[in-house]
Short mmCIF file of C-alpha atoms in Angstrom, two decimals:
data_model
loop_
_atom_site.label_atom_id
_atom_site.label_comp_id
_atom_site.label_asym_id
_atom_site.label_seq_id
_atom_site.Cartn_x
_atom_site.Cartn_y
_atom_site.Cartn_z
CA MET A 1 0.23 -0.09 -0.02
CA ALA A 2 2.56 2.34 0.74
CA ALA A 3 4.83 1.44 -2.20
CA ILE A 4 0.91 3.53 -4.40
CA ILE A 5 0.96 5.87 -2.17
CA PHE A 6 4.50 7.04 -3.12
CA ALA A 7 3.83 6.26 -7.20
CA VAL A 8 0.46 8.95 -6.51
CA CYS A 9 3.03 11.03 -4.61
CA SER A 10 4.75 10.71 -8.57
CA LEU A 11 1.92 11.23 -10.45
CA PHE A 12 0.44 14.55 -8.72
CA CYS A 13 4.20 15.62 -8.61
CA SER A 14 4.47 15.08 -12.57
CA ALA A 15 1.12 16.67 -12.86
CA LEU A 16 1.85 19.56 -10.69
CA ASN A 17 5.13 20.50 -13.29
CA ASP A 18 4.45 20.02 -15.85
CA PHE A 19 2.17 22.52 -15.51
CA ILE A 20 4.05 24.83 -14.14
CA PHE A 21 5.79 24.44 -17.51
CA LYS A 22 3.53 25.90 -19.17
CA LEU A 23 2.72 29.00 -16.83
CA PHE A 24 6.54 29.86 -17.04
CA ALA A 25 6.35 28.31 -21.35
CA ASP A 26 3.68 30.92 -21.91
CA LYS A 27 5.94 34.18 -20.72
CA PRO A 28 9.22 35.40 -23.21
CA GLN A 29 11.14 34.47 -19.87
CA SER A 30 14.84 32.59 -19.98
CA ARG A 31 14.36 28.98 -20.05
CA GLY A 32 18.13 29.30 -19.07
CA ILE A 33 17.68 31.20 -15.83
CA PHE A 34 14.52 29.06 -14.83
CA ALA A 35 17.04 25.77 -14.45
CA ILE A 36 19.19 27.64 -13.22
CA LEU A 37 17.02 27.59 -10.31
CA VAL A 38 14.95 24.63 -9.72
CA GLY A 39 18.48 23.19 -10.08
CA VAL A 40 19.80 25.08 -7.30
CA VAL A 41 16.83 23.75 -5.29
CA TRP A 42 17.20 19.56 -6.43
CA THR A 43 21.16 20.09 -6.25
CA VAL A 44 20.37 21.15 -2.41
CA VAL A 45 17.34 19.30 -1.20
CA MET A 46 18.88 15.67 -2.78
CA ALA A 47 23.01 16.89 -0.65
CA PHE A 48 20.89 15.93 2.63
CA LEU A 49 20.14 12.46 1.13
CA PRO A 50 22.98 9.99 2.39
CA MET A 51 25.04 9.01 -0.83
CA ASP A 52 27.16 6.51 -1.13
CA TRP A 53 30.96 7.14 -3.27
CA SER A 54 32.29 4.54 -3.15
CA HIS A 55 31.70 3.92 -6.80
CA TRP A 56 32.12 8.19 -7.22
CA GLN A 57 33.87 6.97 -10.44
CA ALA A 58 31.04 6.34 -12.33
CA THR A 59 28.83 8.04 -9.99
CA VAL A 60 29.75 11.43 -11.46
CA ILE A 61 30.67 10.39 -15.17
CA TRP A 62 26.65 8.89 -15.48
CA GLY A 63 25.69 11.55 -12.65
CA ILE A 64 27.47 13.43 -15.62
CA ILE A 65 25.54 11.53 -19.24
CA SER A 66 22.09 11.33 -17.55
CA GLY A 67 22.28 14.89 -15.90
CA PHE A 68 23.06 16.26 -19.65
CA PHE A 69 20.48 14.41 -21.52
CA SER A 70 18.10 15.56 -18.52
CA ILE A 71 18.42 19.45 -19.09
CA ALA A 72 18.43 18.75 -22.49
CA ALA A 73 15.17 17.14 -22.51
CA ASN A 74 13.12 19.42 -19.73
CA LEU A 75 14.65 22.36 -21.59
CA MET A 76 13.11 20.70 -25.04
CA LEU A 77 10.15 19.99 -23.07
CA ILE A 78 9.70 23.59 -22.24
CA GLU A 79 9.89 25.31 -25.74
CA ALA A 80 7.59 22.34 -27.24
CA MET A 81 5.37 23.95 -24.10
CA GLY A 82 5.43 27.43 -25.39
CA MET A 83 4.07 26.22 -29.39
CA GLN A 84 1.52 23.83 -28.28
CA SER A 85 -0.78 22.83 -25.52
CA ALA A 86 0.14 21.56 -21.72
CA GLY A 87 -2.55 18.38 -22.31
CA ILE A 88 -0.51 17.07 -25.63
CA CYS A 89 3.23 17.51 -24.44
CA SER A 90 3.05 16.28 -20.73
CA THR A 91 1.36 13.18 -22.44
CA ILE A 92 3.51 12.57 -25.32
CA TYR A 93 6.57 13.55 -22.78
CA ARG A 94 5.61 10.39 -20.61
CA LEU A 95 5.41 8.45 -23.91
CA ASN A 96 9.71 8.30 -23.79
CA LEU A 97 8.83 4.28 -22.54
CA VAL A 98 8.54 3.56 -26.08
CA PRO A 99 12.93 4.38 -27.38
CA VAL A 100 13.28 3.23 -23.43
CA VAL A 101 12.37 -0.04 -25.04
CA PHE A 102 14.22 0.28 -28.30
CA GLY A 103 17.40 1.79 -26.81
CA ALA A 104 17.33 -1.30 -24.07
CA TRP A 105 16.98 -4.61 -26.77
CA LEU A 106 19.95 -2.72 -28.63
CA LEU A 107 22.30 -1.11 -26.22
CA LEU A 108 21.92 -3.86 -22.93
CA GLY A 109 20.13 -6.82 -24.60
CA GLU A 110 16.66 -6.81 -23.78
CA THR A 111 13.67 -8.78 -25.73
CA ILE A 112 10.90 -6.49 -26.85
CA SER A 113 7.75 -8.60 -25.71
CA ALA A 114 4.17 -8.99 -28.27
CA LYS A 115 2.77 -7.01 -25.10
CA ASN A 116 5.47 -3.73 -25.70
CA TRP A 117 4.29 -3.99 -29.22
CA ILE A 118 1.41 -3.92 -28.87
CA GLY A 119 1.62 -0.49 -26.87
CA ILE A 120 4.17 0.25 -28.82
CA LEU A 121 0.86 0.30 -31.31
CA PHE A 122 -0.82 2.69 -28.36
CA ALA A 123 1.71 5.54 -28.71
CA VAL A 124 1.83 5.92 -32.24
CA ILE A 125 -2.26 5.52 -32.11
CA ALA A 126 -1.78 8.60 -29.59
CA ILE A 127 0.91 11.03 -31.77
CA LEU A 128 -1.40 10.78 -34.98
CA CYS A 129 -3.72 12.21 -32.69
CA PHE A 130 -2.73 14.89 -31.38
CA MET A 131 -1.29 15.31 -35.21
CA ALA A 132 -3.82 15.15 -36.76
CA PRO A 133 -5.45 19.00 -38.29
CA GLY A 134 -7.62 21.39 -36.32
CA LYS A 135 -8.98 24.45 -37.22
CA GLU A 136 -6.87 26.83 -34.72
CA ASP A 137 -4.22 29.25 -36.13
CA GLY A 138 -0.80 29.07 -36.26
CA GLN A 139 -0.59 25.05 -37.14
CA ALA A 140 3.09 25.13 -38.48
CA LYS A 141 3.85 26.64 -35.19
CA ARG A 142 1.35 23.43 -33.48
CA LYS A 143 2.95 20.35 -34.76
CA LEU A 144 6.31 22.08 -34.55
CA GLY A 145 5.45 21.70 -30.82
CA ILE A 146 5.20 17.80 -31.18
CA TYR A 147 8.28 17.22 -32.89
CA LEU A 148 9.73 19.60 -30.45
CA VAL A 149 8.02 17.64 -27.65
CA ILE A 150 9.00 13.67 -29.77
CA GLY A 151 12.95 14.87 -29.54
CA ALA A 152 12.59 15.40 -25.40
CA ALA A 153 11.36 12.63 -25.19
CA LEU A 154 13.67 11.25 -26.97
CA LEU A 155 16.13 12.45 -25.11
CA ARG A 156 14.38 11.73 -22.05
CA ALA A 157 15.08 8.04 -22.52
CA GLY A 158 18.27 8.63 -23.51
CA MET A 159 18.46 9.70 -19.17
CA GLY A 160 16.40 6.49 -17.98
CA ILE A 161 18.62 4.19 -20.55
CA SER A 162 21.64 6.80 -18.90
CA TYR A 163 20.56 5.22 -15.40
CA LYS A 164 19.82 1.77 -15.77
CA TYR A 165 24.03 1.54 -17.12
CA GLY A 166 24.91 3.75 -14.82
CA PHE A 167 23.25 1.70 -11.60
CA GLU A 168 24.42 -1.11 -13.32
CA GLN A 169 28.22 0.32 -12.65
CA LEU A 170 27.27 0.31 -9.20
CA ALA A 171 26.50 4.21 -9.40
CA ASP A 172 25.25 5.41 -6.00
CA LYS A 173 21.56 6.97 -6.23
CA ASN A 174 20.92 9.84 -4.32
CA ALA A 175 24.52 11.36 -5.82
CA LEU A 176 24.14 10.73 -8.59
CA THR A 177 19.92 12.69 -8.94
CA MET A 178 22.64 15.49 -6.59
CA ILE A 179 24.93 15.73 -9.56
CA ASN A 180 21.74 15.53 -11.82
CA GLY A 181 20.58 19.18 -10.77
CA ILE A 182 23.87 20.17 -11.01
CA MET A 183 24.06 19.51 -14.98
CA TRP A 184 20.82 21.79 -14.63
CA ILE A 185 22.89 24.92 -12.65
CA VAL A 186 25.25 24.55 -15.66
CA GLY A 187 23.32 23.32 -19.18
CA GLY A 188 21.31 26.02 -17.90
CA GLY A 189 23.77 29.11 -17.20
CA LEU A 190 24.95 27.99 -20.34
CA TYR A 191 22.13 28.09 -22.72
CA ALA A 192 20.65 31.53 -21.17
CA LEU A 193 24.51 32.61 -22.31
CA ILE A 194 24.11 31.81 -26.40
CA ARG A 195 20.94 32.13 -26.49
CA GLU A 196 19.48 34.57 -24.16
CA ARG A 197 21.77 37.04 -23.29
CA ASP A 198 18.61 39.79 -24.23
CA LYS A 199 16.40 38.08 -21.11
CA LEU A 200 18.47 37.62 -18.15
CA ALA A 201 16.55 39.44 -16.09
CA ILE A 202 15.34 37.86 -12.66
CA ASN A 203 11.84 38.80 -10.83
CA LYS A 204 9.62 37.65 -8.11
CA ARG A 205 8.16 35.37 -10.87
CA ILE A 206 10.67 33.64 -11.87
CA CYS A 207 11.68 32.47 -8.60
CA THR A 208 8.51 32.16 -6.75
CA ILE A 209 8.12 29.50 -9.75
CA SER A 210 11.48 27.82 -10.65
CA ILE A 211 11.58 27.19 -6.04
CA LEU A 212 7.60 25.69 -7.27
CA SER A 213 9.29 23.46 -10.01
CA GLY A 214 12.58 22.65 -7.79
CA LEU A 215 10.69 21.01 -4.89
CA PHE A 216 7.94 19.45 -7.50
CA VAL A 217 11.01 17.70 -9.21
CA THR A 218 13.14 16.45 -6.62
CA GLY A 219 9.73 15.11 -5.30
CA ILE A 220 8.85 13.27 -8.70
CA VAL A 221 13.21 11.66 -8.16
CA PHE A 222 11.87 10.51 -4.31
CA PHE A 223 8.68 9.16 -5.02
CA MET A 224 9.83 7.29 -7.63
CA ALA A 225 12.53 5.49 -6.26
CA ALA A 226 10.68 5.22 -2.54
CA SER A 227 7.62 3.55 -4.36
CA VAL A 228 10.45 1.27 -7.11
CA LYS A 229 12.38 0.16 -3.25
CA LEU A 230 8.71 -1.00 -1.46
CA GLY A 231 6.65 -2.15 -5.02
CA ASP A 232 6.54 -3.63 -8.28
CA ALA A 233 7.48 -1.95 -10.95
CA SER A 234 5.17 -2.86 -12.73
CA ILE A 235 2.51 -1.58 -10.82
CA VAL A 236 4.09 1.72 -9.20
CA LEU A 237 5.37 3.01 -12.89
CA PRO A 238 2.72 2.93 -14.14
CA ILE A 239 0.91 4.74 -12.06
CA ALA A 240 3.35 7.47 -11.49
CA GLN A 241 3.79 7.71 -15.80
CA MET A 242 -0.29 8.54 -15.69
CA SER A 243 0.21 12.53 -14.65
CA PHE A 244 -1.10 13.56 -17.84
CA PRO A 245 -4.31 13.37 -18.02
CA ILE A 246 -4.07 15.43 -14.97
CA THR A 247 -1.87 17.89 -16.26
CA MET A 248 -4.54 18.32 -19.55
CA ILE A 249 -7.39 18.53 -16.63
CA LEU A 250 -5.64 21.35 -14.93
CA SER A 251 -4.68 23.78 -17.96
CA MET A 252 -8.53 22.92 -19.14
CA ILE A 253 -10.07 25.33 -16.45
CA PHE A 254 -7.05 27.14 -15.57
CA LEU A 255 -5.78 28.28 -18.90
CA LYS A 256 -8.43 27.46 -20.72
CA GLU A 257 -7.09 25.23 -23.41
CA LYS A 258 -9.24 23.01 -25.69
CA ALA A 259 -9.86 18.94 -25.22
CA THR A 260 -11.45 17.77 -28.57
CA ILE A 261 -12.21 13.89 -29.17
CA ALA A 262 -8.58 13.55 -31.15
CA LYS A 263 -7.02 14.55 -28.31
CA TRP A 264 -9.31 12.80 -25.53
CA ILE A 265 -8.72 9.68 -27.56
CA GLY A 266 -4.95 10.62 -27.68
CA ILE A 267 -4.17 10.52 -24.02
CA ALA A 268 -6.88 6.97 -23.44
CA ALA A 269 -4.47 5.69 -26.20
CA ALA A 270 -1.48 6.75 -23.90
CA ALA A 271 -2.44 5.27 -21.08
CA ALA A 272 -3.11 2.07 -22.78
CA ALA A 273 0.52 2.05 -24.71
CA ILE A 274 2.27 3.18 -20.84
CA ILE A 275 0.26 0.27 -19.16
CA PHE A 276 1.57 -2.81 -21.92
CA LEU A 277 5.87 -0.83 -21.81
CA SER A 278 5.67 -1.07 -18.46
CA VAL A 279 5.04 -4.66 -17.60
#
């Protein structure tokens, strides 16, 4: 029962964090500064957790690699949310299990089961539903948002696979995750200096949103790890990944985003995909 509770906590943290991403993405503020502040909160919180540095080489190497994938994926997700609805971006981003399955097959020698193939089919159906033409203005921009979030999901899959590699080489989970936070600080700084020199302003809004996001990101990681430790991964992981319907509902209520039949079919197909990919 405790494992289910932790998985649900991770779910709500993911849903709220995606919604915060959308709130931030709708304003012309520095994504890099936002990432730096999130990384600071993340790093500080993780620094208080116990760590084992006996295999520090693996921890540092895979912490840097997975951290690169993490910051790159989330910056791309935020950029996508500036062009597309929060519900669609959140849903496609959670379908990163598809490239994880293929990556584990290619790199780790794992097999792709019949249930996995069914899940992949549902994932394709979901994305096709979101790609369906609509009557909204700015269709080209919205499609670019789809392509960006697909790229973000691929990068997020790289993070998951690098986690697997790192933990197989006895990297410490808490220390590796803290290094991920440091990579957000470094990556956000580089992004701001390279792409956003005209937006390097810090105000009350960006600080508030960044602190909230940093706490939710830490919650996602902490509660996910706790749920997997106490329960079966095949049960808790699908629960934790089902955050996107909540993000869509929040966006409909507070941001007045439209929910079409195609979107709801895509949401249902994505939920089925995650279930089949996790068993």
